[in-house]
CSV table of C-alpha atoms in Angstrom, one decimal:
chain,number,residue,atom,x,y,z
A,13,MET,CA,55.3,227.6,139.0
A,14,LYS,CA,58.2,229.8,139.9
A,15,ALA,CA,59.4,230.0,143.5
A,16,THR,CA,62.5,232.0,144.1
A,17,TRP,CA,63.4,232.6,147.7
A,18,ARG,CA,64.9,236.0,148.6
A,19,ILE,CA,66.5,235.7,152.0
A,20,ASN,CA,68.7,238.1,153.9
A,21,MET,CA,70.8,235.7,156.0
A,22,LYS,CA,72.2,238.4,158.3
A,23,LYS,CA,70.8,237.8,161.8
A,24,LEU,CA,69.0,240.7,163.3
A,25,PHE,CA,69.9,240.6,167.0
A,26,ALA,CA,68.2,243.8,168.1
A,27,VAL,CA,65.2,245.5,166.7
A,28,LEU,CA,63.8,248.8,168.0
A,29,LEU,CA,60.1,248.9,167.2
A,30,ALA,CA,57.6,251.7,167.6
A,31,ALA,CA,54.2,250.7,169.0
A,32,ALA,CA,52.6,251.0,165.6
A,33,LEU,CA,48.9,250.5,165.2
A,34,LEU,CA,47.3,249.8,161.9
A,35,VAL,CA,44.5,252.3,162.2
A,36,CYS,CA,41.6,251.3,160.0
A,37,LEU,CA,38.0,250.5,160.1
A,38,PHE,CA,37.1,246.8,160.7
A,39,ALA,CA,33.8,245.7,159.4
A,40,GLY,CA,32.0,242.4,160.0
A,41,CYS,CA,32.3,239.9,157.2
A,42,ASN,CA,28.9,238.1,157.4
A,43,ASN,CA,27.3,240.8,155.3
A,44,GLU,CA,23.7,240.8,153.9
A,45,THR,CA,24.6,243.3,151.2
A,46,ASP,CA,24.1,242.4,147.5
A,47,PRO,CA,27.4,241.1,146.2
A,48,ALA,CA,27.2,243.6,143.3
A,49,ASP,CA,27.3,246.5,145.8
A,50,PRO,CA,30.8,247.3,147.1
A,51,SER,CA,29.5,249.8,149.6
A,52,ALA,CA,29.9,247.5,152.6
A,53,ALA,CA,33.7,248.1,152.5
A,54,THR,CA,33.7,251.8,151.9
A,55,ALA,CA,33.1,253.2,155.3
A,56,ALA,CA,35.4,256.0,156.2
A,57,PRO,CA,38.5,254.8,158.0
A,58,THR,CA,38.1,256.4,161.4
A,59,GLU,CA,40.8,256.1,164.0
A,60,ALA,CA,39.8,252.8,165.7
A,61,ALA,CA,42.0,250.0,166.7
A,62,ALA,CA,41.0,246.4,167.6
A,63,THR,CA,40.1,246.3,171.3
A,64,ASP,CA,42.0,243.1,171.9
A,65,ALA,CA,45.3,244.4,170.5
A,66,PRO,CA,48.2,244.4,173.0
A,67,THR,CA,49.6,247.8,174.0
A,68,GLU,CA,53.2,247.0,173.4
A,69,ALA,CA,55.2,245.5,170.5
A,70,THR,CA,57.0,242.2,170.8
A,71,VAL,CA,60.7,243.2,170.6
A,72,ASP,CA,62.1,239.7,170.1
A,73,ALA,CA,60.3,238.6,167.0
A,74,ASP,CA,61.5,235.3,165.5
A,75,TYR,CA,61.9,236.3,161.9
A,76,GLY,CA,63.2,232.9,160.9
A,77,ALA,CA,59.9,231.3,161.8
A,78,TRP,CA,58.1,233.3,159.0
A,79,ARG,CA,57.9,232.9,155.3
A,80,VAL,CA,55.9,235.3,153.2
A,81,ALA,CA,54.7,234.6,149.7
A,82,LEU,CA,52.8,236.6,147.0
A,83,LEU,CA,50.4,234.6,144.8
A,84,THR,CA,49.8,236.2,141.4
A,85,GLU,CA,47.1,235.8,138.8
A,86,GLU,CA,49.6,236.1,135.9
A,87,GLY,CA,53.0,234.9,135.2
A,88,GLU,CA,55.0,238.1,135.8
A,89,ILE,CA,55.5,240.5,138.7
A,90,ASP,CA,56.7,243.4,136.7
A,91,ASP,CA,53.3,244.6,135.5
A,92,GLN,CA,54.2,248.2,136.6
A,93,SER,CA,50.9,248.2,138.5
A,94,ASN,CA,49.3,246.6,141.6
A,95,ILE,CA,51.1,243.2,141.5
A,96,GLN,CA,54.5,244.8,141.2
A,97,ALA,CA,53.7,247.3,143.9
A,98,ILE,CA,52.7,244.5,146.3
A,99,TYR,CA,55.7,242.3,145.4
A,100,GLU,CA,58.2,245.2,145.9
A,101,ALA,CA,56.5,246.3,149.2
A,102,GLY,CA,56.7,242.8,150.6
A,103,LEU,CA,60.2,242.2,149.4
A,104,ALA,CA,61.5,245.4,150.9
A,105,TRP,CA,59.9,244.8,154.3
A,106,CYS,CA,61.1,241.1,154.5
A,107,GLU,CA,64.6,241.7,153.2
A,108,ALA,CA,65.2,244.4,155.8
A,109,ARG,CA,64.4,241.9,158.6
A,110,GLY,CA,65.7,238.6,157.2
A,111,VAL,CA,62.3,237.2,156.6
A,112,ALA,CA,62.1,234.7,153.7
A,113,TYR,CA,60.0,236.0,150.8
A,114,THR,CA,59.0,234.6,147.4
A,115,TYR,CA,56.2,234.6,144.8
A,116,TYR,CA,54.2,232.0,143.0
A,117,ALA,CA,52.9,232.5,139.5
A,118,PRO,CA,50.5,230.1,137.7
A,119,THR,CA,51.5,227.9,134.7
A,120,GLU,CA,47.8,228.0,133.7
A,121,THR,CA,44.9,230.1,134.9
A,122,THR,CA,42.5,227.5,136.3
A,123,THR,CA,41.0,227.3,139.8
A,124,GLY,CA,42.7,224.0,140.3
A,125,ARG,CA,46.1,225.4,139.5
A,126,PHE,CA,45.6,228.4,141.8
A,127,ASN,CA,44.6,226.0,144.6
A,128,SER,CA,47.8,224.0,144.0
A,129,MET,CA,49.8,227.2,144.3
A,130,VAL,CA,48.6,227.5,147.8
A,131,ASP,CA,49.4,223.8,148.5
A,132,GLN,CA,52.9,224.3,147.2
A,133,ALA,CA,53.5,227.5,149.1
A,134,VAL,CA,52.4,225.9,152.4
A,135,ALA,CA,54.4,222.7,151.7
A,136,GLU,CA,57.5,224.9,151.2
A,137,GLY,CA,56.9,226.6,154.6
A,138,CYS,CA,55.0,229.8,153.7
A,139,ASN,CA,52.8,230.9,156.5
A,140,VAL,CA,51.7,234.4,155.3
A,141,LEU,CA,50.1,234.5,151.8
A,142,LEU,CA,49.5,237.8,150.0
A,143,MET,CA,47.1,237.9,147.0
A,144,ARG,CA,45.0,240.3,145.1
A,145,GLY,CA,41.8,240.2,143.1
A,146,ARG,CA,38.6,238.3,142.7
A,147,THR,CA,40.4,235.2,141.2
A,148,PHE,CA,41.5,234.3,144.7
A,149,VAL,CA,38.0,234.4,146.3
A,150,ASP,CA,37.3,230.8,145.3
A,151,VAL,CA,40.9,229.9,146.2
A,152,ILE,CA,40.4,231.2,149.8
A,153,LYS,CA,37.1,229.4,150.0
A,154,ALA,CA,38.8,226.1,149.0
A,155,THR,CA,42.0,226.4,151.0
A,156,ALA,CA,41.7,228.7,154.0
A,157,ASP,CA,40.0,226.2,156.3
A,158,LYS,CA,42.5,223.5,155.1
A,159,TYR,CA,45.4,225.6,156.5
A,160,PRO,CA,44.2,227.3,159.7
A,161,ASP,CA,47.7,228.2,160.8
A,162,VAL,CA,48.4,230.1,157.5
A,163,LYS,CA,47.5,233.8,157.3
A,164,PHE,CA,45.7,234.8,154.1
A,165,VAL,CA,45.7,238.5,153.1
A,166,ILE,CA,43.6,239.4,150.1
A,167,PHE,CA,43.7,243.0,148.7
A,168,ASP,CA,41.1,244.9,146.8
A,169,VAL,CA,38.2,242.4,147.3
A,170,THR,CA,35.3,243.4,149.4
A,171,PRO,CA,33.6,240.8,151.6
A,172,ASN,CA,30.6,240.9,149.4
A,173,TYR,CA,32.4,238.9,146.8
A,174,PHE,CA,32.6,236.0,149.2
A,175,GLY,CA,28.8,235.7,149.3
A,176,ASP,CA,27.6,233.6,152.3
A,177,PHE,CA,31.2,232.5,153.0
A,178,VAL,CA,32.2,233.9,156.4
A,179,LEU,CA,35.9,234.9,156.5
A,180,PRO,CA,37.6,232.5,158.9
A,181,ALA,CA,40.0,233.7,161.6
A,182,ASN,CA,43.1,233.2,159.3
A,183,VAL,CA,41.8,235.5,156.5
A,184,CYS,CA,41.8,239.3,156.2
A,185,SER,CA,40.2,241.2,153.3
A,186,ALA,CA,42.1,244.5,152.9
A,187,VAL,CA,40.3,247.2,150.8
A,188,PHE,CA,41.7,250.6,150.1
A,189,TYR,CA,39.5,253.6,150.6
A,190,GLU,CA,39.3,254.4,146.9
A,191,GLN,CA,36.8,257.3,147.3
A,192,LEU,CA,39.4,259.1,149.4
A,193,THR,CA,42.4,258.7,147.1
A,194,ALA,CA,40.2,259.8,144.1
A,195,PHE,CA,38.9,262.7,146.2
A,196,LEU,CA,42.5,263.9,146.5
A,197,ALA,CA,43.1,263.6,142.8
A,198,GLY,CA,39.9,265.5,141.9
A,199,TYR,CA,40.6,268.2,144.4
A,200,ALA,CA,44.1,268.7,143.2
A,201,ALA,CA,43.1,268.9,139.5
A,202,VAL,CA,40.6,271.7,140.2
A,203,LYS,CA,43.0,273.6,142.4
A,204,LEU,CA,45.6,273.3,139.7
A,205,GLY,CA,43.3,275.1,137.3
A,206,TYR,CA,41.3,272.4,135.4
A,207,ARG,CA,37.6,273.1,134.9
A,208,HIS,CA,36.4,270.5,132.4
A,209,LEU,CA,37.1,267.0,133.7
A,210,ALA,CA,36.2,263.5,132.9
A,211,PHE,CA,36.1,260.1,134.6
A,212,LEU,CA,36.3,256.8,132.7
A,213,GLY,CA,35.7,253.6,134.8
A,214,GLY,CA,35.7,249.9,133.9
A,215,ILE,CA,33.0,247.6,135.4
A,216,PRO,CA,30.8,249.9,137.5
A,217,ARG,CA,30.8,247.9,140.7
A,218,ASP,CA,34.7,247.8,140.6
A,219,THR,CA,35.3,251.4,139.8
A,220,ILE,CA,32.3,253.3,141.2
A,221,ARG,CA,34.1,254.3,144.4
A,222,TYR,CA,36.9,255.9,142.4
A,223,GLY,CA,34.3,257.8,140.3
A,224,TYR,CA,32.2,259.1,143.1
A,225,GLY,CA,35.2,260.1,145.2
A,226,PHE,CA,36.7,261.9,142.2
A,227,VAL,CA,33.4,263.9,141.7
A,228,GLN,CA,33.3,264.8,145.4
A,229,GLY,CA,37.0,266.0,145.3
A,230,VAL,CA,36.3,268.1,142.2
A,231,ASN,CA,33.2,269.6,143.8
A,232,ALA,CA,35.0,270.4,147.1
A,233,ALA,CA,37.8,272.4,145.4
A,234,ALA,CA,35.3,274.1,143.1
A,235,VAL,CA,33.2,275.3,146.0
A,236,GLU,CA,36.3,276.6,147.9
A,237,LEU,CA,37.4,278.5,144.8
A,238,ASP,CA,33.8,279.6,144.1
A,239,VAL,CA,34.0,278.3,140.5
A,240,GLN,CA,31.4,275.6,140.8
A,241,ARG,CA,29.4,277.1,137.9
A,242,GLU,CA,32.5,276.8,135.7
A,243,VAL,CA,33.3,273.2,136.5
A,244,ALA,CA,31.9,270.1,134.8
A,245,VAL,CA,32.6,266.3,134.9
A,246,GLU,CA,31.9,263.9,132.1
A,247,PHE,CA,31.3,260.5,133.7
A,248,ALA,CA,31.2,257.1,131.9
A,249,TYR,CA,32.0,253.4,132.3
A,250,CYS,CA,33.5,251.0,129.8
A,251,ASN,CA,32.0,248.0,131.6
A,252,MET,CA,33.1,244.8,129.9
A,253,ALA,CA,34.5,246.4,126.8
A,254,SER,CA,38.1,245.9,125.8
A,255,PRO,CA,40.4,249.0,126.1
A,256,SER,CA,40.9,248.7,122.3
A,257,ASP,CA,37.2,248.9,121.6
A,258,SER,CA,36.6,251.5,118.9
A,259,ARG,CA,33.6,252.9,120.7
A,260,ILE,CA,35.8,254.0,123.6
A,261,ALA,CA,38.2,255.8,121.2
A,262,VAL,CA,35.3,257.6,119.5
A,263,TYR,CA,33.9,258.7,122.9
A,264,LEU,CA,37.2,259.9,124.2
A,265,ASN,CA,38.1,261.8,121.0
A,266,ASN,CA,34.8,263.5,121.1
A,267,MET,CA,35.4,264.4,124.8
A,268,PHE,CA,38.8,265.9,124.3
A,269,GLN,CA,38.5,267.4,120.8
A,270,LYS,CA,34.9,268.6,120.7
A,271,LYS,CA,33.6,269.0,124.2
A,272,GLY,CA,36.9,270.5,125.5
A,273,VAL,CA,37.7,268.1,128.3
A,274,GLU,CA,41.1,269.1,129.8
A,275,ILE,CA,41.8,266.1,132.0
A,276,CYS,CA,40.5,262.6,132.5
A,277,LEU,CA,40.9,260.0,135.2
A,278,GLY,CA,41.1,256.6,133.7
A,279,CYS,CA,40.8,253.4,135.7
A,280,GLY,CA,43.0,250.4,135.2
A,281,SER,CA,43.8,249.4,131.6
A,282,PHE,CA,41.4,252.1,130.3
A,283,ILE,CA,44.1,254.7,131.0
A,284,THR,CA,45.6,253.6,127.7
A,285,PRO,CA,42.8,254.8,125.4
A,286,VAL,CA,42.5,257.9,127.6
A,287,CYS,CA,46.2,258.7,127.0
A,288,GLU,CA,45.9,258.0,123.2
A,289,ALA,CA,43.1,260.5,123.0
A,290,ALA,CA,44.6,263.1,125.3
A,291,GLN,CA,47.9,263.2,123.4
A,292,LYS,CA,46.1,264.5,120.3
A,293,VAL,CA,45.1,267.7,122.0
A,294,GLU,CA,47.9,269.9,123.3
A,295,GLY,CA,47.9,270.7,127.0
A,296,THR,CA,45.5,268.0,128.1
A,297,LYS,CA,46.3,265.7,131.0
A,298,VAL,CA,45.4,262.4,132.5
A,299,ILE,CA,45.1,261.0,136.0
A,300,GLY,CA,46.0,257.4,136.8
A,301,VAL,CA,44.9,255.2,139.7
A,302,ASP,CA,46.3,252.5,141.9
A,303,CYS,CA,50.0,253.3,141.4
A,304,ASP,CA,52.1,256.2,140.2
A,305,ARG,CA,51.5,256.0,136.5
A,306,ALA,CA,53.8,258.8,135.3
A,307,PRO,CA,56.9,256.7,135.0
A,308,VAL,CA,55.1,254.5,132.5
A,309,LEU,CA,52.7,256.9,130.8
A,310,ASP,CA,54.9,259.9,130.3
A,311,PRO,CA,57.6,258.1,128.2
A,312,LEU,CA,54.9,256.6,126.0
A,313,TYR,CA,52.5,259.6,125.5
A,314,GLY,CA,54.5,262.7,126.3
A,315,GLU,CA,56.4,264.1,129.2
A,316,GLY,CA,54.1,265.6,131.7
A,317,ILE,CA,50.9,264.1,130.4
A,318,THR,CA,50.2,262.5,133.8
A,319,LEU,CA,49.1,265.2,136.2
A,320,THR,CA,48.9,262.9,139.2
A,321,SER,CA,47.7,259.4,140.2
A,322,ALA,CA,45.4,258.3,143.0
A,323,VAL,CA,47.7,255.8,144.7
A,324,LYS,CA,47.1,252.9,146.9
A,325,ASN,CA,50.1,252.9,149.3
A,326,TYR,CA,50.8,249.1,149.3
A,327,ALA,CA,54.2,249.8,151.0
A,328,ALA,CA,52.4,251.3,154.1
A,329,ALA,CA,49.6,248.7,154.1
A,330,ILE,CA,51.8,245.6,153.7
A,331,GLY,CA,54.4,247.0,156.1
A,332,ALA,CA,51.7,247.5,158.7
A,333,ILE,CA,50.1,244.1,158.3
A,334,LEU,CA,53.4,242.2,158.3
A,335,ARG,CA,54.7,244.3,161.3
A,336,ASP,CA,51.6,243.5,163.3
A,337,THR,CA,51.5,239.9,162.3
A,338,ILE,CA,55.2,239.0,162.7
A,339,GLU,CA,56.6,241.5,165.2
A,340,ASN,CA,53.6,242.6,167.3
A,341,ASN,CA,51.6,239.3,167.6
A,342,ARG,CA,48.5,241.2,166.5
A,343,TRP,CA,47.0,239.1,163.7
A,344,ARG,CA,43.8,238.8,165.7
A,345,SER,CA,43.2,242.5,164.8
A,346,TYR,CA,42.9,241.3,161.2
A,347,GLY,CA,41.7,237.7,161.1
A,348,GLY,CA,38.1,237.2,160.0
A,349,LYS,CA,37.7,240.9,159.3
A,350,ALA,CA,37.6,243.4,156.5
A,351,ALA,CA,40.0,246.3,156.8
A,352,THR,CA,39.3,249.6,155.0
A,353,LEU,CA,42.6,251.4,154.5
A,354,GLY,CA,42.6,255.1,154.4
A,355,ILE,CA,44.2,258.1,156.0
A,356,ILE,CA,45.7,257.4,159.5
A,357,SER,CA,48.0,260.4,160.0
A,358,GLY,CA,47.5,264.1,159.6
A,359,ASP,CA,51.2,264.8,159.4
A,360,ASP,CA,53.1,261.7,158.2
A,361,LEU,CA,51.9,261.5,154.6
A,362,ASP,CA,53.9,258.3,153.9
A,363,ALA,CA,52.2,256.5,156.7
A,364,ASN,CA,48.8,256.8,155.0
A,365,PHE,CA,47.3,254.0,152.9
A,366,VAL,CA,45.9,256.3,150.2
A,367,VAL,CA,48.1,259.2,148.8
A,368,LEU,CA,48.7,261.3,145.7
A,369,ALA,CA,51.6,260.1,143.6
A,370,PRO,CA,55.1,261.5,144.2
A,371,SER,CA,55.1,262.7,140.6
A,372,THR,CA,52.2,265.0,141.1
A,373,GLN,CA,52.7,268.3,139.3
A,374,PHE,CA,52.3,270.7,142.1
A,375,SER,CA,52.3,274.4,141.3
A,376,ASP,CA,53.2,277.4,143.3
A,377,GLY,CA,50.3,279.8,143.7
A,378,LYS,CA,47.8,277.0,142.9
A,379,PHE,CA,48.3,273.8,144.7
A,380,THR,CA,51.6,273.1,146.4
A,381,LYS,CA,53.0,270.2,148.4
A,382,GLU,CA,52.3,272.3,151.5
A,383,ASP,CA,48.6,272.6,150.3
A,384,TYR,CA,48.5,268.9,149.8
A,385,ALA,CA,49.8,268.3,153.3
A,386,ALA,CA,47.2,270.7,154.7
A,387,LEU,CA,44.4,268.9,152.8
A,388,VAL,CA,45.5,265.5,154.2
A,389,ALA,CA,45.6,267.0,157.7
A,390,ALA,CA,42.0,268.4,157.2
A,391,LEU,CA,40.8,265.0,156.0
A,392,HIS,CA,42.3,263.3,159.0
A,393,ALA,CA,40.7,265.8,161.3
A,394,GLY,CA,37.3,265.1,159.7
A,395,ASP,CA,36.9,268.6,158.1
A,396,TYR,CA,35.5,267.1,154.9
A,397,LEU,CA,32.5,264.9,154.7
A,398,ILE,CA,32.9,262.3,152.0
A,399,SER,CA,29.9,260.2,151.1
A,400,ASP,CA,30.4,256.4,150.9
A,401,GLU,CA,27.1,255.9,149.2
A,402,THR,CA,27.3,253.9,146.0
A,403,ALA,CA,23.7,253.3,145.2
A,404,ILE,CA,23.1,256.9,144.2
A,405,ALA,CA,25.4,259.6,142.9
A,406,PRO,CA,26.8,262.2,145.4
A,407,THR,CA,25.0,265.5,145.7
A,408,VAL,CA,27.3,268.2,144.3
A,409,GLU,CA,27.1,271.8,143.1
A,410,ILE,CA,29.1,271.2,139.9
A,411,ALA,CA,27.6,269.8,136.7
A,412,VAL,CA,28.1,266.1,136.2
A,413,ASN,CA,27.0,264.4,133.0
A,414,TYR,CA,26.5,260.7,133.4
A,415,TYR,CA,26.7,258.6,130.2
A,416,GLY,CA,26.4,255.1,131.7
A,417,ASN,CA,28.2,252.2,130.0
A,418,LEU,CA,29.9,252.7,126.6
A,419,ASP,CA,29.7,249.0,125.6
């Protein structure tokens, strides 16, 4: 296991802090919902802070008393995706304040090895552990009660995956409002002139929120432009198939070359076959998720192939959580709870936890940066109603063709 400390040794004698609240919806964690249904963590993030939060920040934080670590599922942190985004967000925040920061990667992917990573991190003084993904559900079950003074923050895992296990006071489950970031991407695509769109998800319960949010964003823009009769979305999941499965390639080639799909949102690793199919048809585009995909996809598949990405702003989320935990003494706002991370500001786009990628191809006369800012302000004000329902498809005025699972 690799453990490389990154420490800024310069003492920070004075820190001017804003009284910053992490504004997100906290939901109870002892949930009766079917574990296969992620809807319990998809409630819209209304502006509501924990009632027991102090009103002022602690201005004399003891940064030397804290050590933050990221635990990964794989051996590397340069995956150009979620793990790299989490690592870099934590590193930037900690280095700026002289907080010790490192990461631990497994030498083998077994439950016992992951548990031993926690043991090692705690033994070496780590008291805030960041992690992502379902792999760490069993790890938290096995170790959180063992280390009650250590803060565990797990991203992108709804409380339903924990089953009957009630999150203890030292665990926070942080879930991004994926419907909302996908809504932004779908809305932008239609405003930018695309009329025949597609969505390709992975396992339904893991990607359904992206899919239904995307459909609602496409619909909202189409209605505003009064082109709903011209707009259609082809909607499918790959389920447990590999991205290299020939059935996926056949499906996507048919979508782009025969059905005339102009742009497709691809979830996770399935963005690869989407790009491979899209590059065969001039002028077609793709939409990524989680992180800004253009820096990776454009060099591989053609400059400008990535129209935008529906981004989880880990920098804002991790900054808010670490700030409240280390500087503001507000961990109790998170402990034992699920936080749904969405839009918390109508005017500071960078403060929001879900955003469009900086590389988004805005266009004068269609959809500009100013139009995007206005959309965010409208969403923050509650001017759009976005359904969080996952049991049934959203009601829309556009045509949506549901193909189910391709595997």
